[in-house]
Each structure stands twice: as C-alpha cells, then as structure tokens.
GROMACS .gro file of N, CA and C in nm:
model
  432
    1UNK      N    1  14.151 -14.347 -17.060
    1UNK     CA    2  14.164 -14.433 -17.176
    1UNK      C    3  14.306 -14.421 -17.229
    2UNK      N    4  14.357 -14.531 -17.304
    2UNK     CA    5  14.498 -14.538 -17.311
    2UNK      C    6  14.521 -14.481 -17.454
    3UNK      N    7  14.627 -14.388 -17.491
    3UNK     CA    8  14.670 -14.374 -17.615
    3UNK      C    9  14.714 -14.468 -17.734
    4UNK      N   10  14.659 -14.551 -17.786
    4UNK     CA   11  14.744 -14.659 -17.831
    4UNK      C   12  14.810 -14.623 -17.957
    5UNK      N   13  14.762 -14.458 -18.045
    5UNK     CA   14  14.824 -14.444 -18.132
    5UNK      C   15  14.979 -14.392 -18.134
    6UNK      N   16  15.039 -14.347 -17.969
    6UNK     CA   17  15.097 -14.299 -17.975
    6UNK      C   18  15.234 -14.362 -17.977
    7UNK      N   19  15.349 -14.289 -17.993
    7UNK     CA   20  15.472 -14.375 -18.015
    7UNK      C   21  15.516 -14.480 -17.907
    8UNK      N   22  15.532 -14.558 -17.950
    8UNK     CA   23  15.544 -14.694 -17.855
    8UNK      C   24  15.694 -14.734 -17.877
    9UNK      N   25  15.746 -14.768 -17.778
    9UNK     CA   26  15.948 -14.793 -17.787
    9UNK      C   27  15.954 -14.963 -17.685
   10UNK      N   28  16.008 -15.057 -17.773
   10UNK     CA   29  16.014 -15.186 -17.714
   10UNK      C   30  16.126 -15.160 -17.619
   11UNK      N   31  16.041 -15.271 -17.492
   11UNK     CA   32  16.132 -15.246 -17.357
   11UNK      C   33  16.229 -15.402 -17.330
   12UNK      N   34  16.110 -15.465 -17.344
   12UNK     CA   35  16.149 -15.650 -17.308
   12UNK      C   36  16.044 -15.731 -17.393
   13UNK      N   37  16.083 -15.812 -17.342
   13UNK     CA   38  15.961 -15.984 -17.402
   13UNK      C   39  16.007 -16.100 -17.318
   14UNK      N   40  15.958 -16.188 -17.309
   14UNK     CA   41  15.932 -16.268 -17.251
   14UNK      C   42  15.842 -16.423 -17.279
   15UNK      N   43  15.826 -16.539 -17.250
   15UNK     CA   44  15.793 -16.656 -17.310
   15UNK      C   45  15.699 -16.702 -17.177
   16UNK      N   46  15.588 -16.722 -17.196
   16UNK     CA   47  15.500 -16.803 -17.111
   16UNK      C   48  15.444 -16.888 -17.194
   17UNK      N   49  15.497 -17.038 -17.121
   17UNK     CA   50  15.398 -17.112 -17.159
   17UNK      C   51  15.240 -17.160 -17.116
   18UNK      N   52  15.167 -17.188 -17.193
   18UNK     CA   53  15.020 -17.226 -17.153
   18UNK      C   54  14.960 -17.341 -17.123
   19UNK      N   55  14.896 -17.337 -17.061
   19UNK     CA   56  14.874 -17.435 -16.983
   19UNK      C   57  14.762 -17.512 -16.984
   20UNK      N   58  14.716 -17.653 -16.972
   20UNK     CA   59  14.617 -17.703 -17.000
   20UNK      C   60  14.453 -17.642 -16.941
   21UNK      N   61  14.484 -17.593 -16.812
   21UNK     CA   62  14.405 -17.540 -16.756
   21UNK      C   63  14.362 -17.395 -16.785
   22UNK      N   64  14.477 -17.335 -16.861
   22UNK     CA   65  14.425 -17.180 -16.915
   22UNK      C   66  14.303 -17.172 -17.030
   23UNK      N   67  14.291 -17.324 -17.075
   23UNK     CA   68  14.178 -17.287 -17.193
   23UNK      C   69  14.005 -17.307 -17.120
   24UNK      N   70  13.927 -17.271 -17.194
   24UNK     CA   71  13.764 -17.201 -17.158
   24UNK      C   72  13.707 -17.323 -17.213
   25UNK      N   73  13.533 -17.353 -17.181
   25UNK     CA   74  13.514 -17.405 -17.264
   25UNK      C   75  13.529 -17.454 -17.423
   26UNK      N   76  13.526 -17.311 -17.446
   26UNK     CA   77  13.538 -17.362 -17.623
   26UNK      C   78  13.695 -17.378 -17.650
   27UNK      N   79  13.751 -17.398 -17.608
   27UNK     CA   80  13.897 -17.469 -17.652
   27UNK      C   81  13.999 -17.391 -17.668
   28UNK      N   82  14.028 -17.290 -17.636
   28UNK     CA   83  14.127 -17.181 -17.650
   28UNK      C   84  14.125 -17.102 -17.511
   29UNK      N   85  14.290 -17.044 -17.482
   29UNK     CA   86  14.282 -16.993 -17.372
   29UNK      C   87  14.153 -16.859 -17.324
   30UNK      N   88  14.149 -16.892 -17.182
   30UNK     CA   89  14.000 -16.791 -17.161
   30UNK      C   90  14.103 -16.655 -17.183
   31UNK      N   91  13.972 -16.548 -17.183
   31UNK     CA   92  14.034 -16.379 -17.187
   31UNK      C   93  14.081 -16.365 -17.070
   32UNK      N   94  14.019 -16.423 -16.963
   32UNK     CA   95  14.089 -16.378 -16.803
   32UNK      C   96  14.264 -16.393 -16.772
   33UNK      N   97  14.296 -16.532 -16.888
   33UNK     CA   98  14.400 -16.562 -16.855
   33UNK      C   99  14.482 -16.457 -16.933
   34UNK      N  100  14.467 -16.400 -17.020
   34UNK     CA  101  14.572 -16.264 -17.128
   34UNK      C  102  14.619 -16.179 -16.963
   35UNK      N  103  14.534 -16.142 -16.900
   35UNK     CA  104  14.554 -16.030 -16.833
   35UNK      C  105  14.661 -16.095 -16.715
   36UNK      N  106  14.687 -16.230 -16.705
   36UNK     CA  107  14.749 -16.262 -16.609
   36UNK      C  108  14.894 -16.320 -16.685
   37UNK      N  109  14.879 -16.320 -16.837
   37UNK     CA  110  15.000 -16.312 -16.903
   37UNK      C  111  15.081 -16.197 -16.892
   38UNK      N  112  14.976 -16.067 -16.946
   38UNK     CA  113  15.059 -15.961 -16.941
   38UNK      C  114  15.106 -15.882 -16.800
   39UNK      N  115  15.030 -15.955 -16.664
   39UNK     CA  116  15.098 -15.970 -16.546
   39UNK      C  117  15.217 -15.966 -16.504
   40UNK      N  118  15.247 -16.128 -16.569
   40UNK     CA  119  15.373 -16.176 -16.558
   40UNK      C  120  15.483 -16.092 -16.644
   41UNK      N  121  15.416 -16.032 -16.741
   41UNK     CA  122  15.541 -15.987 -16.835
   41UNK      C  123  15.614 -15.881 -16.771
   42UNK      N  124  15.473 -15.797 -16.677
   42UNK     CA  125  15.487 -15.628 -16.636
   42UNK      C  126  15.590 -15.666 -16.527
   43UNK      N  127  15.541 -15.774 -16.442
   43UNK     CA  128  15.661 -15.821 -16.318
   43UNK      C  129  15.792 -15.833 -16.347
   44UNK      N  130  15.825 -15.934 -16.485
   44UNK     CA  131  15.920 -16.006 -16.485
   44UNK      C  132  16.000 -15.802 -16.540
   45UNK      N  133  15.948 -15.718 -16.634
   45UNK     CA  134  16.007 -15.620 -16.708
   45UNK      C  135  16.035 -15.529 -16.576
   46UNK      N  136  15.930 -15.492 -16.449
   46UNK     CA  137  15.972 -15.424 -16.349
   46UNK      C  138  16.090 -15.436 -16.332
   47UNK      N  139  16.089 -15.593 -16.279
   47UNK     CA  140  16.225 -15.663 -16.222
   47UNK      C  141  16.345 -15.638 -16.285
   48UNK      N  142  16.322 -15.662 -16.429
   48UNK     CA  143  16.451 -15.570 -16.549
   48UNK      C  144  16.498 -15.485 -16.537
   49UNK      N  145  16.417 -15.380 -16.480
   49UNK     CA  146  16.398 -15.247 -16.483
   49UNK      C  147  16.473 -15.191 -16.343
   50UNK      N  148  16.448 -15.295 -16.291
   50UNK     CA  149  16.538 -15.241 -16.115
   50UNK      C  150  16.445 -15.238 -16.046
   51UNK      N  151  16.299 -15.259 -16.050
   51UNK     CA  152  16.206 -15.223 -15.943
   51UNK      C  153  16.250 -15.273 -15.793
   52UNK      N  154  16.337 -15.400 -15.842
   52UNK     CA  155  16.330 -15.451 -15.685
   52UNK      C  156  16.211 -15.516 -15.635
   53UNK      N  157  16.252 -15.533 -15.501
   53UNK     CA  158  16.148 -15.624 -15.373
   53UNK      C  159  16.031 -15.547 -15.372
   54UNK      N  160  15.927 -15.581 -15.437
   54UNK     CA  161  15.774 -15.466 -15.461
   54UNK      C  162  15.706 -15.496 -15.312
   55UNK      N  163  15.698 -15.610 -15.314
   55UNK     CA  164  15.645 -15.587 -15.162
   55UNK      C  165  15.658 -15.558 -15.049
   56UNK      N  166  15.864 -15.528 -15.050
   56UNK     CA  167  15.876 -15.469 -14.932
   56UNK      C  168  15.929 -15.343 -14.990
   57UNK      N  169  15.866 -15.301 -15.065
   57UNK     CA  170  15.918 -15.149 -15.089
   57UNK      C  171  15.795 -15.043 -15.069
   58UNK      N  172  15.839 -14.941 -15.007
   58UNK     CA  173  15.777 -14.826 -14.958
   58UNK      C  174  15.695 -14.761 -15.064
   59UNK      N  175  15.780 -14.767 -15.153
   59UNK     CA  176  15.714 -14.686 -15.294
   59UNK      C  177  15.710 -14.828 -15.423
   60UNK      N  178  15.627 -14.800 -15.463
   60UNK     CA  179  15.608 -14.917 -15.591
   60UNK      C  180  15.534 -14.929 -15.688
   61UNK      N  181  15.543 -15.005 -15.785
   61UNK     CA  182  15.414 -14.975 -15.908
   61UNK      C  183  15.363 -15.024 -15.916
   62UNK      N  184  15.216 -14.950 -15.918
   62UNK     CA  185  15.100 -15.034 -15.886
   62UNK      C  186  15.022 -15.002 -16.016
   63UNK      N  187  14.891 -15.039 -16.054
   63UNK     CA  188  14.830 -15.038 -16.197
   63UNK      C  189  14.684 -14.957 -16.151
   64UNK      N  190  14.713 -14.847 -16.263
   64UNK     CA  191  14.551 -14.834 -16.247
   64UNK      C  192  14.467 -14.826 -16.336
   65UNK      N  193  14.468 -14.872 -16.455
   65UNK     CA  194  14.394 -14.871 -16.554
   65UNK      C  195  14.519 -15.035 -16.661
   66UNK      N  196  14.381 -15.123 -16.722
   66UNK     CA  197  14.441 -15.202 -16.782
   66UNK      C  198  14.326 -15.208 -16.888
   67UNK      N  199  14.346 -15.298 -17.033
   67UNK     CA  200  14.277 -15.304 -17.078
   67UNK      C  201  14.373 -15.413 -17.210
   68UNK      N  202  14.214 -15.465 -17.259
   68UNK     CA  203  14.315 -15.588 -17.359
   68UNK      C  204  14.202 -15.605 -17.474
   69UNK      N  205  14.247 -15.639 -17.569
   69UNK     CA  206  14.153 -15.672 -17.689
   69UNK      C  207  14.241 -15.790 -17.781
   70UNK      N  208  14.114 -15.889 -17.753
   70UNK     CA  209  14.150 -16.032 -17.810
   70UNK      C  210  14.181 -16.035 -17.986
   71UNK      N  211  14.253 -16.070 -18.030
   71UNK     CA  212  14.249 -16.107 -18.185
   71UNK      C  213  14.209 -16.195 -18.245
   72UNK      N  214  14.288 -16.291 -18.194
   72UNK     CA  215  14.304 -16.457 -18.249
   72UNK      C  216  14.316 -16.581 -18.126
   73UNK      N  217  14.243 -16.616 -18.115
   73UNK     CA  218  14.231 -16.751 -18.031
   73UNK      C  219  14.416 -16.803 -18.029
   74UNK      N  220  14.403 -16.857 -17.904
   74UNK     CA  221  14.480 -16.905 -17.844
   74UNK      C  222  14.527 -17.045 -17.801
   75UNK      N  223  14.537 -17.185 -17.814
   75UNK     CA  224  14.515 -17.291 -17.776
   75UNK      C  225  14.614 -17.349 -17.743
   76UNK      N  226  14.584 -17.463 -17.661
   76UNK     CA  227  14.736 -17.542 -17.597
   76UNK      C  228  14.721 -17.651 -17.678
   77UNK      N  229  14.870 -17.731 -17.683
   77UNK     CA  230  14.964 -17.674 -17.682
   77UNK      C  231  15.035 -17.556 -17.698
   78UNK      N  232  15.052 -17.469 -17.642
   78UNK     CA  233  15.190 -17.318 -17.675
   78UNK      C  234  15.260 -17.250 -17.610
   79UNK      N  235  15.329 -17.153 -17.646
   79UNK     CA  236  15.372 -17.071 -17.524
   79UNK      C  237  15.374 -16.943 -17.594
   80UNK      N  238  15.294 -16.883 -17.519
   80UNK     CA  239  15.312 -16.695 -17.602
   80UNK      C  240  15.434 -16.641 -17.557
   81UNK      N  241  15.480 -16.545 -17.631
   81UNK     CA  242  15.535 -16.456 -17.638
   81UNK      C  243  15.499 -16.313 -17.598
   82UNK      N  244  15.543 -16.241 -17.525
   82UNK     CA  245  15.505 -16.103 -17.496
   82UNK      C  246  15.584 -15.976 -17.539
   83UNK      N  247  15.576 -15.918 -17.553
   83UNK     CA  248  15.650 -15.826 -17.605
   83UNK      C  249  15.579 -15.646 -17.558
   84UNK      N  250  15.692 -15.647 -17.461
   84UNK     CA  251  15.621 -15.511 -17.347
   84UNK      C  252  15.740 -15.377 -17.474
   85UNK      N  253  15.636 -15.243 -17.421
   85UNK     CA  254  15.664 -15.165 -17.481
   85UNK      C  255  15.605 -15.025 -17.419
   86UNK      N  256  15.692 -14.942 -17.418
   86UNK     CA  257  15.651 -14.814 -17.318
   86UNK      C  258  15.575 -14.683 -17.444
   87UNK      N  259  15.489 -14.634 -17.369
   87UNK     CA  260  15.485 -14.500 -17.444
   87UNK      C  261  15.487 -14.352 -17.352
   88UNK      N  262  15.424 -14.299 -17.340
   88UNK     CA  263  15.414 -14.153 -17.253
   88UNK      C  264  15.452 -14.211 -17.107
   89UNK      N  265  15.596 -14.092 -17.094
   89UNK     CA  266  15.673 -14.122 -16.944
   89UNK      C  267  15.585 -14.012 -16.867
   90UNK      N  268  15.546 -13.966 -16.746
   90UNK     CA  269  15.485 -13.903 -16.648
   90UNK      C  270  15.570 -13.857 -16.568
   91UNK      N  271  15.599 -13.811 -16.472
   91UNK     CA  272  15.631 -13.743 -16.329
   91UNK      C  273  15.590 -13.886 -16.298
   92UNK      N  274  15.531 -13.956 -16.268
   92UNK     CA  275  15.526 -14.117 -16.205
   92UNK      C  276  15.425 -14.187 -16.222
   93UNK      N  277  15.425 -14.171 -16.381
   93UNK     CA  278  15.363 -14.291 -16.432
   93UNK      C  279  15.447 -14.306 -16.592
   94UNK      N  280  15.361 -14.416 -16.585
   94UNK     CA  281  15.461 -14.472 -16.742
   94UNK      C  282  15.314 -14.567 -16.839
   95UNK      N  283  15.306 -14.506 -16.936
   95UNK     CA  284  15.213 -14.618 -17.008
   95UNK      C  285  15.274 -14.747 -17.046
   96UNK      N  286  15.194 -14.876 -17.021
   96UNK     CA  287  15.292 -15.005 -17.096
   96UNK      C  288  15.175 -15.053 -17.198
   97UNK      N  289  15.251 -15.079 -17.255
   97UNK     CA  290  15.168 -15.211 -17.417
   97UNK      C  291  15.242 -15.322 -17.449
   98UNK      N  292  15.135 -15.385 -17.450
   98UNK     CA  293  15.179 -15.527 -17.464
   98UNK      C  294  15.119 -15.574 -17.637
   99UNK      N  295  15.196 -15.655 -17.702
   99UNK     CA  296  15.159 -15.760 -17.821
   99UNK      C  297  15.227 -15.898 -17.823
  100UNK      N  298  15.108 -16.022 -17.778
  100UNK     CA  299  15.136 -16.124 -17.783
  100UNK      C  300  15.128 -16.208 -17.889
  101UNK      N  301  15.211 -16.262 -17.956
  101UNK     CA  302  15.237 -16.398 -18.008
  101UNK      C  303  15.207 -16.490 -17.994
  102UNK      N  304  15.269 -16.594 -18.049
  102UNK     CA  305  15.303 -16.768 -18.031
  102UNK      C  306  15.403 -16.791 -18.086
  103UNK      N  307  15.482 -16.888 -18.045
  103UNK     CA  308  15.579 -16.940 -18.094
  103UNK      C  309  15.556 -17.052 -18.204
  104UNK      N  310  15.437 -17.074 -18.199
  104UNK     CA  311  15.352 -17.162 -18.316
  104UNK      C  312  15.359 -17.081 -18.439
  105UNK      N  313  15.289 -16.959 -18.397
  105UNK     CA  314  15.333 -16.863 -18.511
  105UNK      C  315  15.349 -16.714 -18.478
  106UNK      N  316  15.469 -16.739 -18.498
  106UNK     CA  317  15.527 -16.612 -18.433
  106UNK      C  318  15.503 -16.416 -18.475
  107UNK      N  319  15.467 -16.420 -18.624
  107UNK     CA  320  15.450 -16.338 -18.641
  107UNK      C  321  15.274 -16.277 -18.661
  108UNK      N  322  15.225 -16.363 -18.572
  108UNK     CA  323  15.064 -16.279 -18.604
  108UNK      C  324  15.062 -16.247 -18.464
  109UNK      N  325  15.012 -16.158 -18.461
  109UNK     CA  326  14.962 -16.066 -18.319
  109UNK      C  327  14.840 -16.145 -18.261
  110UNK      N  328  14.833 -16.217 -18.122
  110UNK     CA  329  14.696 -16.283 -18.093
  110UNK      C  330  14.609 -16.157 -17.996
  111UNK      N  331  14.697 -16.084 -17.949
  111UNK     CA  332  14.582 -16.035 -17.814
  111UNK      C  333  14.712 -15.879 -17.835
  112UNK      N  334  14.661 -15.782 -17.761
  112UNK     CA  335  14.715 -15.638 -17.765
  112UNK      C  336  14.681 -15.614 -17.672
  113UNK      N  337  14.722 -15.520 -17.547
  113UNK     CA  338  14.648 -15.454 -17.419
  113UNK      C  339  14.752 -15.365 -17.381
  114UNK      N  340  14.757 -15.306 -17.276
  114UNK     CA  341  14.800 -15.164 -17.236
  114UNK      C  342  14.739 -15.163 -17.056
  115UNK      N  343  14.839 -15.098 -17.023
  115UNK     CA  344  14.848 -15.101 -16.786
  115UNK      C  345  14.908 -14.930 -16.814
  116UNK      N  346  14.852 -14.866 -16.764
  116UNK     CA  347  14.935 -14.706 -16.701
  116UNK      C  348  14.936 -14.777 -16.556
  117UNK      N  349  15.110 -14.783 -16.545
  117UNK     CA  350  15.188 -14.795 -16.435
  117UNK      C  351  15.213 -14.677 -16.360
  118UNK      N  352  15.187 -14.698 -16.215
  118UNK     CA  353  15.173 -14.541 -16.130
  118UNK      C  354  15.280 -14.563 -15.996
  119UNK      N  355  15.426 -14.487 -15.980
  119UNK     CA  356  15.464 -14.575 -15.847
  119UNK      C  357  15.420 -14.458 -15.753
  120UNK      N  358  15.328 -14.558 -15.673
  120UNK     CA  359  15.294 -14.532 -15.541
  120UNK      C  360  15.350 -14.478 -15.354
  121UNK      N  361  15.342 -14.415 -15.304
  121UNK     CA  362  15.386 -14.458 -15.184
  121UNK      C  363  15.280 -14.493 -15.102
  122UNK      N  364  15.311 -14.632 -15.052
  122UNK     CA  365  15.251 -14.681 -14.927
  122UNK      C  366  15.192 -14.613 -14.863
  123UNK      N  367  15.282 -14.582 -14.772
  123UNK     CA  368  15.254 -14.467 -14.681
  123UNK      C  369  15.163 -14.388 -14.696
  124UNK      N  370  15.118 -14.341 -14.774
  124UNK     CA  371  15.080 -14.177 -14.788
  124UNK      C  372  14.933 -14.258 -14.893
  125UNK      N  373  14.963 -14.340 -14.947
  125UNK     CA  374  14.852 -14.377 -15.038
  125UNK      C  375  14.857 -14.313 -15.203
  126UNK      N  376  14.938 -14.158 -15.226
  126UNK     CA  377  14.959 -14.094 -15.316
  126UNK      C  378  15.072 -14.130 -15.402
  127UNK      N  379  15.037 -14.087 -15.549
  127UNK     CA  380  15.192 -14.112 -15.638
  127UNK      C  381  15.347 -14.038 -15.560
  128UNK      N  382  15.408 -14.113 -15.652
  128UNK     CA  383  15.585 -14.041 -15.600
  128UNK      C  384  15.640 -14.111 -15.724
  129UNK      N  385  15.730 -13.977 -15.771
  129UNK     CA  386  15.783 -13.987 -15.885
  129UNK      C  387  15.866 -14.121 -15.882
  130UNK      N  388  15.847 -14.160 -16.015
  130UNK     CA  389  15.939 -14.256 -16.044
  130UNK      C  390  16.064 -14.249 -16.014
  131UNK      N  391  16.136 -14.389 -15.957
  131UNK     CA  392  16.286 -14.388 -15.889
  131UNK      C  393  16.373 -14.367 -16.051
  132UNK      N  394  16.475 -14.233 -15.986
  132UNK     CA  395  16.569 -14.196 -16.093
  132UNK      C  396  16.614 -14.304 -16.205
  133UNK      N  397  16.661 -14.375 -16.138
  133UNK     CA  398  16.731 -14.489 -16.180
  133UNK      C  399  16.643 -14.615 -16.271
  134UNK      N  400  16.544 -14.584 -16.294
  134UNK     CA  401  16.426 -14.641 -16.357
  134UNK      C  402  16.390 -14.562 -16.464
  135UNK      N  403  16.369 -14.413 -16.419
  135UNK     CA  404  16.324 -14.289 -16.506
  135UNK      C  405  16.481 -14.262 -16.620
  136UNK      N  406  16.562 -14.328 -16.598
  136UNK     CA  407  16.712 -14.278 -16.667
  136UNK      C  408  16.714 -14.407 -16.807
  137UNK      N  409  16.665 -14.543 -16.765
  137UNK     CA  410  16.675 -14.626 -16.818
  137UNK      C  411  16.549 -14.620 -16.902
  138UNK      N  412  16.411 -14.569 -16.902
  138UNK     CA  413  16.299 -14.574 -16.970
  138UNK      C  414  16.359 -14.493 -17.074
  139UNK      N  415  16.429 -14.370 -17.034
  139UNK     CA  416  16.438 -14.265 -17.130
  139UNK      C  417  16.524 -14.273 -17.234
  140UNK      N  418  16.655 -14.352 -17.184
  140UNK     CA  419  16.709 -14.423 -17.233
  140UNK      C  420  16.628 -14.513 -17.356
  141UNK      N  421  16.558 -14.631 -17.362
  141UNK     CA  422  16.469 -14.694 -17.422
  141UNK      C  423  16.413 -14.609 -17.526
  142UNK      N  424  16.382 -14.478 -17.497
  142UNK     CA  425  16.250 -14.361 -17.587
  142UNK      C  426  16.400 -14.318 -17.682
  143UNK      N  427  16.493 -14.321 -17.632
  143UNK     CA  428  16.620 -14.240 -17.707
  143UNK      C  429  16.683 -14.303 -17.781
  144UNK      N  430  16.708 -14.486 -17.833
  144UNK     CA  431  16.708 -14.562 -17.895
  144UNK      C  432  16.692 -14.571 -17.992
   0.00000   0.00000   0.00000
C-alpha cells in the first residue's frame, strides 16, 4: 500500500487532452481512462528523466503496484493536467503521485493516484538499482 502521507516533491506535469471516446455512459470520463492518463504522464516524466528507449533497454521501469481515487467527474470537452510527484527513493524503486486537474478549472484536484516504479532487469527478471544518472536527478528534485 502506498504512503500518501508522506513527503511528496513535484517532478513534471503535463497536458492531455480528452477525448470524446474517453467518457462512460453517464457522461464523464470512465475510471479506466485516469489510469491511462497517469500512464502517459509516468512515460512522458521517465523520458524527462533520461529513461531512454524502454523497450530496448535491458533494465527498465516497470510498475508494480498502482492505485487511483476519483474526486470529481471529468467531462469533454477538456484537457487534464497532471502533475507527477516523487516520494520515498529505494535502492530501485521510486514512489510516484499523481494530481489531476483541468484546465477548465485548474485549481480543483479531479482524481489523485500513486505507481511504485521498480527498474527491472530483463534478463534476470529481478530489480537493479536505479541508473545513477536518474538516482542523481530524483535526489536532486527531494533537495529543492
């Protein structure tokens, strides 16, 4: 289970817009689609981050625990806002949290969730510490 009380240090954000097809019957985006927002955010912040080519890399971060809790309905026209944020660094893992927006209205929180990021090696199937150069820049972020 994820810590959510614990100190949290903003990493990135990011703008997705939504899409006609992301909403559910009742008229607002479905819950399935949050988790494929904060997807995109974790990719696009890897990529920030230096992760590099994930799929042709030997070692990489993979997710093993996610979790999200809805606030406020969501509807299209919009485009959320994400706003990624790290807490407890690991030997090779990293907690992330997410709080999404709208640009409709920007300052209410619609949805909250949290991914413990683990980099993996392929190979072996087991963790491997986070690449230096990733682990220098998170800490960086916590030291801010």
């Amino acid at each position: 289970m994820a810590e959510i009380d614990q100190p949290q240090f903003w990493v990135f954000s990011c703008e997705i817009p939504v899409r006609w097809g992301d909403m559910d019957a009742y008229g607002h985006v479905n819950n399935t689609v949050y988790f494929r927002f904060l997807e995109e955010a974790r990719v696009q912040m890897l990529a920030d981050w230096g992760a590099g080519d994930i799929q042709n890399s030997t070692i990489a971060p993979v997710i093993i625990t996610a979790g999200c809790t809805f606030l406020r309905p969501v509807n299209y026209p919009n485009t959320v806002k994400v706003n990624c944020f790290i807490g407890q660094l690991g030997r090779s893992s990293v907690m992330t949290y997410y709080k999404v927006t709208t640009l409709v209205e920007p300052d209410v929180v619609t949805t909250e969730g949290y991914a413990k990021t683990v980099w993996m090696d392929h190979s072996t199937g087991k963790s491997a510490p986070i690449p230096e150069t990733i682990r220098t820049r998170l800490e960086q972020f916590m030291q801010a």
